[in-house]
XYZ file of C-alpha atoms in Angstrom:
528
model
C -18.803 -27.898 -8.460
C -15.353 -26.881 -7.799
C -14.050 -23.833 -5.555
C -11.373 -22.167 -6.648
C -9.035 -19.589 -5.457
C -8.795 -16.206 -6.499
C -7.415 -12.001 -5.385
C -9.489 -9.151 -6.247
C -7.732 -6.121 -6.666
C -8.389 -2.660 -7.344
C -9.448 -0.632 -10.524
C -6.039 1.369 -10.062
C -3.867 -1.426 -10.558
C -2.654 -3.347 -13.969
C -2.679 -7.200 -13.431
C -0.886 -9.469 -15.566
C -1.045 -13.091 -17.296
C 2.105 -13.560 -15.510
C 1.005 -12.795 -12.023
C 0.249 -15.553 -9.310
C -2.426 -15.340 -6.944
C -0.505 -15.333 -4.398
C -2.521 -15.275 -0.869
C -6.224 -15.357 -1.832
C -8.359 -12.555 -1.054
C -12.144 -13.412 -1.432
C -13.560 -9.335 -0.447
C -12.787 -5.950 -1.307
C -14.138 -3.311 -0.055
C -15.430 -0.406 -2.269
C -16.242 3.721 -1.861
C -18.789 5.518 -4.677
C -20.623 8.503 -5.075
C -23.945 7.875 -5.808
C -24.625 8.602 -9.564
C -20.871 7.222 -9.972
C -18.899 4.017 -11.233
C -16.467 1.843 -9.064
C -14.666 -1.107 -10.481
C -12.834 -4.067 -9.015
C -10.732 -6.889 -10.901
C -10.148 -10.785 -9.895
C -7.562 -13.188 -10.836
C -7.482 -16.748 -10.149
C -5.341 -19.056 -11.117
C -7.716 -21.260 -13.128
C -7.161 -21.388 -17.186
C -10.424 -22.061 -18.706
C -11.187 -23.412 -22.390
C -13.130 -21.006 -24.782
C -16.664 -21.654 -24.601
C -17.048 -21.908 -20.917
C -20.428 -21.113 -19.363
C -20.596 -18.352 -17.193
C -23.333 -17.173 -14.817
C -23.471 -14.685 -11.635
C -26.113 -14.318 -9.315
C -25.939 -10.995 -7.133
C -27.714 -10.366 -3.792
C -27.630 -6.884 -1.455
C -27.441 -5.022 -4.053
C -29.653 -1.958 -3.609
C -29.585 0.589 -6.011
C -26.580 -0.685 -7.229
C -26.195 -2.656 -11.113
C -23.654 -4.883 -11.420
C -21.566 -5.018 -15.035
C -19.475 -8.493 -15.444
C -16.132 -8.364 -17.485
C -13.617 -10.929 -19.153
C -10.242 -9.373 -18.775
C -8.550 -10.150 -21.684
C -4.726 -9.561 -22.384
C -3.138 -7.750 -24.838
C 0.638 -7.806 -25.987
C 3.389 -5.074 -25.505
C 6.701 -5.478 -27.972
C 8.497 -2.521 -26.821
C 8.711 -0.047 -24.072
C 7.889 4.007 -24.287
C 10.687 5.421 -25.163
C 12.133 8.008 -22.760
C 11.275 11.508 -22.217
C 11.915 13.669 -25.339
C 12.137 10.571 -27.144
C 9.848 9.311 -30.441
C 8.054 5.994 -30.604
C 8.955 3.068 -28.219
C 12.621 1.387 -27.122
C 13.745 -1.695 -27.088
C 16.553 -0.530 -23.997
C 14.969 -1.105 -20.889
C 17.333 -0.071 -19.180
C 16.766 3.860 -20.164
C 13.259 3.257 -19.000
C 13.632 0.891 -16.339
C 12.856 3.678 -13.729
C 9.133 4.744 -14.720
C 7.405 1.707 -16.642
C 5.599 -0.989 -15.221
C 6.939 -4.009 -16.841
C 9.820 -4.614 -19.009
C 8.836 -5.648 -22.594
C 8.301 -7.841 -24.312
C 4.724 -8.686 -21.979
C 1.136 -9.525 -21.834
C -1.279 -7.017 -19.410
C -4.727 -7.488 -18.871
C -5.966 -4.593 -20.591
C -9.403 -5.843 -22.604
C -12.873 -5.815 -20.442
C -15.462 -7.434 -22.630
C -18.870 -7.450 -21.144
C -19.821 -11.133 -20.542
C -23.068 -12.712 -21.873
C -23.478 -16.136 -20.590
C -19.441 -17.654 -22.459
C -16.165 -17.260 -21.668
C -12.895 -16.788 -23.760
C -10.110 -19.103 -23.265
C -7.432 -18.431 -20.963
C -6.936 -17.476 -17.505
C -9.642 -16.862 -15.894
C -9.614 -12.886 -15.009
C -12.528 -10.785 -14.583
C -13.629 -6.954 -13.803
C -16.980 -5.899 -11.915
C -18.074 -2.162 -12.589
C -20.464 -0.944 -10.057
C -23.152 1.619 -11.134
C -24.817 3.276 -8.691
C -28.051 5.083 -8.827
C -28.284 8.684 -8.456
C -30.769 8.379 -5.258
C -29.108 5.138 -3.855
C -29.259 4.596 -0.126
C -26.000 6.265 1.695
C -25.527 3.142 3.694
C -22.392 0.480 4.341
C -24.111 -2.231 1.684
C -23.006 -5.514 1.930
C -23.026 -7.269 -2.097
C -22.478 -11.352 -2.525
C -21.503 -12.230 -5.980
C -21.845 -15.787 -6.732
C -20.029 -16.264 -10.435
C -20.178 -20.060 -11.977
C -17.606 -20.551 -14.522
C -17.918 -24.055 -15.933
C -17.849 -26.420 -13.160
C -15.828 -23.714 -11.180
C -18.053 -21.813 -8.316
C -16.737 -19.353 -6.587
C -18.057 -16.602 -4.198
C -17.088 -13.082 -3.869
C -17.724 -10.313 -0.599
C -18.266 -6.628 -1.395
C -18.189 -4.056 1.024
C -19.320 -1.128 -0.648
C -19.604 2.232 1.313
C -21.959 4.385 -0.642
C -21.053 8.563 0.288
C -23.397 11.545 0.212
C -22.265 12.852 -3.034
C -23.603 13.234 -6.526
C -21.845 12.328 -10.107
C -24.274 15.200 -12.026
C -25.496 13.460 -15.250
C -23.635 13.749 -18.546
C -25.996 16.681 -19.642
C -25.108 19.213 -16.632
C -21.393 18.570 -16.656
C -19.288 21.313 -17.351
C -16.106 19.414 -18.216
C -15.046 19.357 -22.287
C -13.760 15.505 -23.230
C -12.999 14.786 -26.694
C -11.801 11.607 -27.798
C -11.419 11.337 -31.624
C -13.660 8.961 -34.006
C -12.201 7.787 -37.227
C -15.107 6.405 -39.823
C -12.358 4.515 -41.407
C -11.043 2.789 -38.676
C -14.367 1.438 -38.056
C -14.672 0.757 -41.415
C -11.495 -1.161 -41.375
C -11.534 -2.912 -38.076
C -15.193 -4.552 -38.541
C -14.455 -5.474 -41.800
C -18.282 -3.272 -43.045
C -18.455 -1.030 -46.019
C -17.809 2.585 -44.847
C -21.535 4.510 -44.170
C -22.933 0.893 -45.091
C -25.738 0.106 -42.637
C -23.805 -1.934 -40.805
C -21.418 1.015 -40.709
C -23.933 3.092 -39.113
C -24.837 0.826 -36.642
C -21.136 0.120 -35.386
C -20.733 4.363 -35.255
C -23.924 4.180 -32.773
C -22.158 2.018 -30.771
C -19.004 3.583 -30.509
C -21.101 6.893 -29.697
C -22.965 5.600 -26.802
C -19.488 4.320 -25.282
C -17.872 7.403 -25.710
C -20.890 9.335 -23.924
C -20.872 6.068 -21.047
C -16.851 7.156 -20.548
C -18.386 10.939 -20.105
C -16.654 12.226 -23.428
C -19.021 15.056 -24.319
C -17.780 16.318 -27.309
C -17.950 15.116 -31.030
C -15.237 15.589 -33.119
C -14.949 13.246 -36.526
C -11.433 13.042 -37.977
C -9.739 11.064 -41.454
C -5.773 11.883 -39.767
C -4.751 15.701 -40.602
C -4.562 15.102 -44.563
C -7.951 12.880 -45.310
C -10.657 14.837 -45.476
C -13.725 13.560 -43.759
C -16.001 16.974 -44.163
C -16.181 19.392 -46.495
C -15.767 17.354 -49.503
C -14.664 19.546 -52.437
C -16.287 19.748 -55.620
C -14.512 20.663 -59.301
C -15.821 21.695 -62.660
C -14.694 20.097 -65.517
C -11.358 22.315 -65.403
C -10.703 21.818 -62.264
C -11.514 24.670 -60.133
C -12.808 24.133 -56.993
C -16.437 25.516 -57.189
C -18.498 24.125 -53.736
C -18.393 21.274 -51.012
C -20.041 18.791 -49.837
C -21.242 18.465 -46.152
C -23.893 15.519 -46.435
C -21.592 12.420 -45.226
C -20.461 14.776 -42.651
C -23.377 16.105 -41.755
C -25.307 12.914 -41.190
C -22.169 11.785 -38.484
C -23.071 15.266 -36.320
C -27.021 14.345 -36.867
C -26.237 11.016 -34.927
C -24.101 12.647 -32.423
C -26.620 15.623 -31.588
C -29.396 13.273 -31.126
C -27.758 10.854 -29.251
C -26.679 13.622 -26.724
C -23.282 15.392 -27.895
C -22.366 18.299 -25.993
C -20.929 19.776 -28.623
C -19.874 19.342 -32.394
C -16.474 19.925 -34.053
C -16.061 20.565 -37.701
C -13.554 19.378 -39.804
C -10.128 20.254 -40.066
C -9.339 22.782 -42.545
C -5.288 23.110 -42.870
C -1.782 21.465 -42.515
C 1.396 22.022 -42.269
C 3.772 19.849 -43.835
C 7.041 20.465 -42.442
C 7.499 22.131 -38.643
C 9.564 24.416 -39.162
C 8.405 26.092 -42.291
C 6.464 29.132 -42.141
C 3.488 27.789 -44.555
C 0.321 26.328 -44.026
C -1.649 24.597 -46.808
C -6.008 23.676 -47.725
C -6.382 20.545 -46.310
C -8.156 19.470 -49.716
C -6.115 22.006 -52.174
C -2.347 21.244 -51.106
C -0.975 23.507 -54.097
C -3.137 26.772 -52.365
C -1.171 28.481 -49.164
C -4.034 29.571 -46.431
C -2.124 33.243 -47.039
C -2.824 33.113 -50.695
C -6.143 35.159 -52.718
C -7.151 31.309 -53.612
C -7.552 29.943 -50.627
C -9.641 33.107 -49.574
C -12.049 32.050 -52.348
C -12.198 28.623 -51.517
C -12.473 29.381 -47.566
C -15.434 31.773 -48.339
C -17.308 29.021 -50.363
C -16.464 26.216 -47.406
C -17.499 28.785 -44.617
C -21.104 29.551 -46.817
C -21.957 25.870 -46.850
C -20.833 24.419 -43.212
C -22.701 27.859 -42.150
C -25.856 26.518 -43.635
C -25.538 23.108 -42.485
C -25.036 24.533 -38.751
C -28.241 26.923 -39.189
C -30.733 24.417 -40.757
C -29.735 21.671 -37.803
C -30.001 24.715 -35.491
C -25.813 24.288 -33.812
C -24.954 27.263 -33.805
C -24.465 27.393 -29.636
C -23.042 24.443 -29.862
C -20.357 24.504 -32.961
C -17.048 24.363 -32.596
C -14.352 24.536 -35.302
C -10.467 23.194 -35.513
C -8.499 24.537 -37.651
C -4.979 22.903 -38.087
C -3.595 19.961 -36.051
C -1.066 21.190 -33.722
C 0.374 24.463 -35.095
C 4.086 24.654 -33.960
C 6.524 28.114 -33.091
C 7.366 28.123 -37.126
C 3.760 28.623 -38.442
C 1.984 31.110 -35.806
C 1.564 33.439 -38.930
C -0.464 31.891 -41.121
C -2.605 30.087 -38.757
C -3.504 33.936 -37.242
C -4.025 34.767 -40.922
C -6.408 31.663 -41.357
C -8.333 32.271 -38.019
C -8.736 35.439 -38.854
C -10.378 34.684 -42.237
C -12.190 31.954 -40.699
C -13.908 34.511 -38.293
C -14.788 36.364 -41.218
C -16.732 34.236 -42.263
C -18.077 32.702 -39.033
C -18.254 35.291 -36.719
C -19.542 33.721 -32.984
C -18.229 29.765 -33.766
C -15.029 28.981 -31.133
C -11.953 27.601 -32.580
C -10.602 25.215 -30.539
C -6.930 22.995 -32.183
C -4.075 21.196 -30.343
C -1.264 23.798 -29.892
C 2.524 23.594 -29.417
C 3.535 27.020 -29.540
C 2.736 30.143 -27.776
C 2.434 33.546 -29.038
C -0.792 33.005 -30.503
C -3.148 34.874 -28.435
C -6.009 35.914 -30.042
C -6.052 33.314 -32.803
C -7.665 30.117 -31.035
C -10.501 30.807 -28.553
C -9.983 27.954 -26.525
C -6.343 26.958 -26.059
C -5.142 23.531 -25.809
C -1.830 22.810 -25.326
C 0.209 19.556 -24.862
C 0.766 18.202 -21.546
C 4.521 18.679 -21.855
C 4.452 21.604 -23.428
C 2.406 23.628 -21.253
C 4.545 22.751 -18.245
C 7.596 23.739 -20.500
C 6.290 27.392 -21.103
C 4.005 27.696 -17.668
C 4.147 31.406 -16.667
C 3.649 32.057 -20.359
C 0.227 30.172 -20.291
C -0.278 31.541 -16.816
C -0.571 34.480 -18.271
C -2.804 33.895 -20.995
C -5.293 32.414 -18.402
C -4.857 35.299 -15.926
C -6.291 37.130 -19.167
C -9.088 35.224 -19.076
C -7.964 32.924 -22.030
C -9.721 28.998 -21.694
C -7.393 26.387 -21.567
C -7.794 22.796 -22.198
C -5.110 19.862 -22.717
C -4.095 17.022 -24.436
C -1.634 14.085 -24.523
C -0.107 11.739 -27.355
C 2.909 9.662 -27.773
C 5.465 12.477 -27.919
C 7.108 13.774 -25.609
C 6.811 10.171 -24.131
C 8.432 8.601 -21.133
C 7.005 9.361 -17.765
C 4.639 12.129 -19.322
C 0.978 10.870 -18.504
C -0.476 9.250 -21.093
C -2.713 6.275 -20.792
C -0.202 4.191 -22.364
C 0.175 0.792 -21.542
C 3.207 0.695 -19.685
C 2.431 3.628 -17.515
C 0.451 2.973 -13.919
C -3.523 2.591 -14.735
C -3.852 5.449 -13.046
C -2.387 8.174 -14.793
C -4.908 7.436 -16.854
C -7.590 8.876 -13.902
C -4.990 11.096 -12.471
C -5.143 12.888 -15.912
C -8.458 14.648 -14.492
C -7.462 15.489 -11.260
C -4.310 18.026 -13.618
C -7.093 20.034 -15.074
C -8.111 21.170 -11.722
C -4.643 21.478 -10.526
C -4.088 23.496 -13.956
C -6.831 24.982 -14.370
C -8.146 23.410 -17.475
C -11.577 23.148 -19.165
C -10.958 19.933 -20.277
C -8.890 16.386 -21.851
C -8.505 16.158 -25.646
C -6.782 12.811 -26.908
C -6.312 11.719 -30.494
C -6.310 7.764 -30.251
C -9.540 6.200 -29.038
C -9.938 3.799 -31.299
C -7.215 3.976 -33.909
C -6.033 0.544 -33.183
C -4.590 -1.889 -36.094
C -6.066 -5.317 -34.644
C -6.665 -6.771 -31.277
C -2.804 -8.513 -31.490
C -2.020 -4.647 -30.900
C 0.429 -4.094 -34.387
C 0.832 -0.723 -33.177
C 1.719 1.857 -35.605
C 2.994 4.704 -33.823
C 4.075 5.866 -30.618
C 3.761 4.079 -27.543
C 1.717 0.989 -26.714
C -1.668 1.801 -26.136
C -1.100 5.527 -27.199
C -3.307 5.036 -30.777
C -6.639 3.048 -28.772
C -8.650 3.269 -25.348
C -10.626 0.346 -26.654
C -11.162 -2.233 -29.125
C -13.188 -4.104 -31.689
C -15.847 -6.686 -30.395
C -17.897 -9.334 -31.647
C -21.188 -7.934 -33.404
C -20.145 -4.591 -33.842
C -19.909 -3.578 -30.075
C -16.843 -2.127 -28.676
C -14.447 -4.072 -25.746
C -14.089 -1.628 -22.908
C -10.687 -1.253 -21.682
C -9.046 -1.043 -17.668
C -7.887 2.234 -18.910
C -11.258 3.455 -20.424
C -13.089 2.415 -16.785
C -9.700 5.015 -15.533
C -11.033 7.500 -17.900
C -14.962 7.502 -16.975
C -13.406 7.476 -13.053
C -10.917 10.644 -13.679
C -13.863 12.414 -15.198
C -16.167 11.528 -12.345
C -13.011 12.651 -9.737
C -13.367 15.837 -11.938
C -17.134 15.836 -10.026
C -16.456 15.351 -7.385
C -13.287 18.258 -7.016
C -15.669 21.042 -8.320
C -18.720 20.033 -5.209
C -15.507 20.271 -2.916
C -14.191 23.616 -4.225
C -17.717 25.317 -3.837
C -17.199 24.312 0.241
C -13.549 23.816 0.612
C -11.185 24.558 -1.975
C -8.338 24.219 -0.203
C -8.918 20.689 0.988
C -9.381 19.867 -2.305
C -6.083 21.155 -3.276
C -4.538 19.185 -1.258
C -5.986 16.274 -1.886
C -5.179 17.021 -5.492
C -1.096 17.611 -5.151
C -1.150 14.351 -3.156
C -2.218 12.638 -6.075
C -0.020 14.663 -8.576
C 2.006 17.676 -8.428
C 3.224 17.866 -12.343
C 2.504 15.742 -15.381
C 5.941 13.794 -14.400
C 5.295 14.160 -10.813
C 2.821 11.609 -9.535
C 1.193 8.836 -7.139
C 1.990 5.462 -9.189
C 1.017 3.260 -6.416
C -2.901 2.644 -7.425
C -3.978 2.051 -3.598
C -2.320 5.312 -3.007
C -4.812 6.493 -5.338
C -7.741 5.010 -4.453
C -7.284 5.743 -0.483
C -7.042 9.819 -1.575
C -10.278 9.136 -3.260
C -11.916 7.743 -0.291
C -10.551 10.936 1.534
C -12.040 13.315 -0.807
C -15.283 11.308 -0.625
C -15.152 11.590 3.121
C -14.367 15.255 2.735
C -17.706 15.724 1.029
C -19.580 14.096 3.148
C -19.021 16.329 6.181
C -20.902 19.197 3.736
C -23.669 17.324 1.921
């Protein structure tokens, strides 16, 4: 057997195809809260033909399972374009000062959970740490021993387990919603949509989204395909009832599998910005302001009302109503909330917002990263008034906004978390966890990366990402800063602005990162 030479590296840090090994490093040494997740990553220079037996034998590890990776790469064509800018650049030099790598590259984005093969290419893998809630708060000392084809090589873990807790999914308090698209997993497995196989793939994408600690369901078809609610005419036309059942069925699956909470579908748009109109979703003729659309709303709102009774949501319902109202259409979406909460009094509306005199019309309020730094005392106020915020990013207004794009640092991706303390925020909303073209990464829209956290695997599962490890990590920061508020909340303030101080405003150095996390663990261990 052959040794070969490799660098392990932290989860806060990209690695690319195109980086050398440099001096070898054969340890790392690791902090985790017990309950949590730590990662680690490894290149070596070795290039390895597809097919290649792998194998890992573990020892010392006490209360601690070990998760083996393939890093895979994926390709970036063009850069994020620059702040207040659409879509992506080819001009690095407007972008030169906050992206990671000028395009056109390859990053090691991909973690596919190894079985006993290997993919061709350079050999690069990932490690993810899980640690038992009642794991021993000792220094453990963890020997990996991986065999990749006639390659052996050895790897030291130093892995300093701390007093503190990750609570379980079920007692966490913090709202993530991540988007699932039935047709995208129609599309990208290549299965007959609500086929069995369908199902099956839906499962799997559900259980991911609940291991990355998103809590909350929410089913979309884009802002003009309409996935619930399907309407049905008489022979003239007229819109006379809807149908729930596909719909329903998708929220069945996601309340017994452990869902937090269920959204419903999306009931307007708005074509144009900055017209003062919004439209039915499934009746684009019919203005939400006009008699008709009262009619049709009152028939939608009788039937989702008695799917949510006879599958007994009602505490846990939540309703969007229009995908990011702007400052030119504040009127008719208070006229449609309004009419909504006519019909179902008690059931939050909760939509992505760029505008702001809306008070009163959404319950819970979130607003674009950007946006609600753009108009801050205005949504300081709101909160002062006891109005719940959450937030969300996408691929506008781009540049150095965080956004777990991939030409950003990895760790805006966690650092994302740590805002909705320094904000005070409910929550993290994004639009584009799996709404991916192919693995080559055609992207549609927006920035690289913006559209998909993760990606289509072999037999229906779904290939983990670097930056959906940052996202279950951010979340379990989130943890970790509420234990430390109960005993210290200035401390963890602090902590907090040395990681970031604005959306624009932040640590891109991951080890940075990673050495205020160990200080925040340390912090909680002098009260636990």
């Amino acid at each position: 057997m052959r040794e070969i030479e490799f660098r392990t590296v932290s989860e806060n840090t990209w690695l690319f195809p195109s980086d050398t090994v440099g001096t070898p490093k054969r340890e790392i040494t690791l902090h985790a809260a017990r309950g949590g997740n730590v990662l680690f990553q490894l290149l070596s220079d070795e290039t390895i033909k597809g097919e290649t037996p792998f194998s890992i034998a573990i020892s010392g590890a006490n209360g601690v399972t070990v998760t083996p990776y393939q890093l895979l790469p994926v390709h970036v064509e063009k850069n994020s374009a620059p702040r207040n800018k659409m879509g992506r650049t080819d001009n690095y030099e407007e972008v030169r000062d906050f992206v990671t790598a000028r395009a056109p590259f390859d990053v090691f984005d991909i973690t596919e959970e190894i079985s006993d093969k290997l993919a061709e290419g350079r050999l690069a893998l990932a490690f993810r740490l899980s640690l038992a809630k009642d794991a021993p708060v000792v220094c453990e000392n963890i020997t990996l021993t991986v065999t990749a084809g006639d390659a052996v090589f050895t790897v030291t873990l130093v892995l300093h387990i701390h007093k503190a807790v990750i609570p379980p999914l079920e007692h966490s308090k913090l709202i993530v919603c991540n988007w699932i698209y039935p047709s995208h997993i129609a599309n990208s497995y290549d299965v007959e949509i609500y086929s069995d196989s369908y199902w099956r793939i839906f499962r799997n994408h559900l259980r991911h989204l609940l291991d990355m600690r998103s809590n909350h369901f929410s089913m979309m078809g884009g802002t003009s395909v309409i996935v619930g609610g399907v309407p049905i005419r008489d022979d003239s036309g007229k819109i006379i009832d809807f149908d729930f059942s596909i719909f329903e069925k998708h929220l069945q699956i996601a309340d017994e599998m452990g869902f937090a909470a269920l959204y419903g579908p999306y009931i307007a748009r708005w074509d144009v910005w900055t017209e003062d109109n919004l439209h039915l979703l499934w009746d684009h003729d019919v203005l939400v302001t006009e008699r008709e659309a009262y009619r049709q709303l009152s028939i939608f709102c009788r039937r989702l009302r008695e799917m949510i009774e006879r599958n007994g949501w009602q505490k846990k319902f939540i309703q969007p109503l229009v995908d990011e109202p702007q400052v030119n259409n504040e009127r008719p979406y208070r006229i449609l909330a309004a009419i909504y909460r006519r019909f179902m009094p008690g059931v939050p509306i909760h939509d992505p917002l760029e505008t702001t005199d809306i008070g009163g019309a959404p319950d819970i309020f979130c607003v674009k990263q950007a946006v609600y730094e753009k108009y801050l005392p205005i949504y300081k106020e709101y909160q002062e008034m006891g109005e719940r915020f959450t937030y969300y990013t996408c691929g506008y207004p781009a540049g150095d906004h965080m956004n777990r794009v991939l030409d950003l640092p990895l760790s805006v991706g966690r650092l994302s978390f740590w805002m909705c303390h320094r904000y005070g925020f409910e929550g993290f909303l994004h639009w584009g966890y799996h709404a991916f073209a192919d693995r080559k990464q055609t992207f549609r829209t927006g920035p690289a990366g913006n559209q998909n956290i993760v990606y289509p695997a072999k037999d229906g599962e779904v290939a983990e990402t670097v930056r959906s490890h940052a996202q279950r990590a951010g979340a379990e920061d989130w943890e970790l800063f509420s234990i430390l508020k109960q005993y210290d909340p200035a401390a963890a303030e602090d902590l907090i602005l040395r990681g970031c101080r604005s959306f624009t405003d932040y640590e891109r150095d991951g080890d940075t990162v990673d050495s205020i996390r160990i200080a925040l663990l340390d912090e909680l261990d002098k009260y636990i």
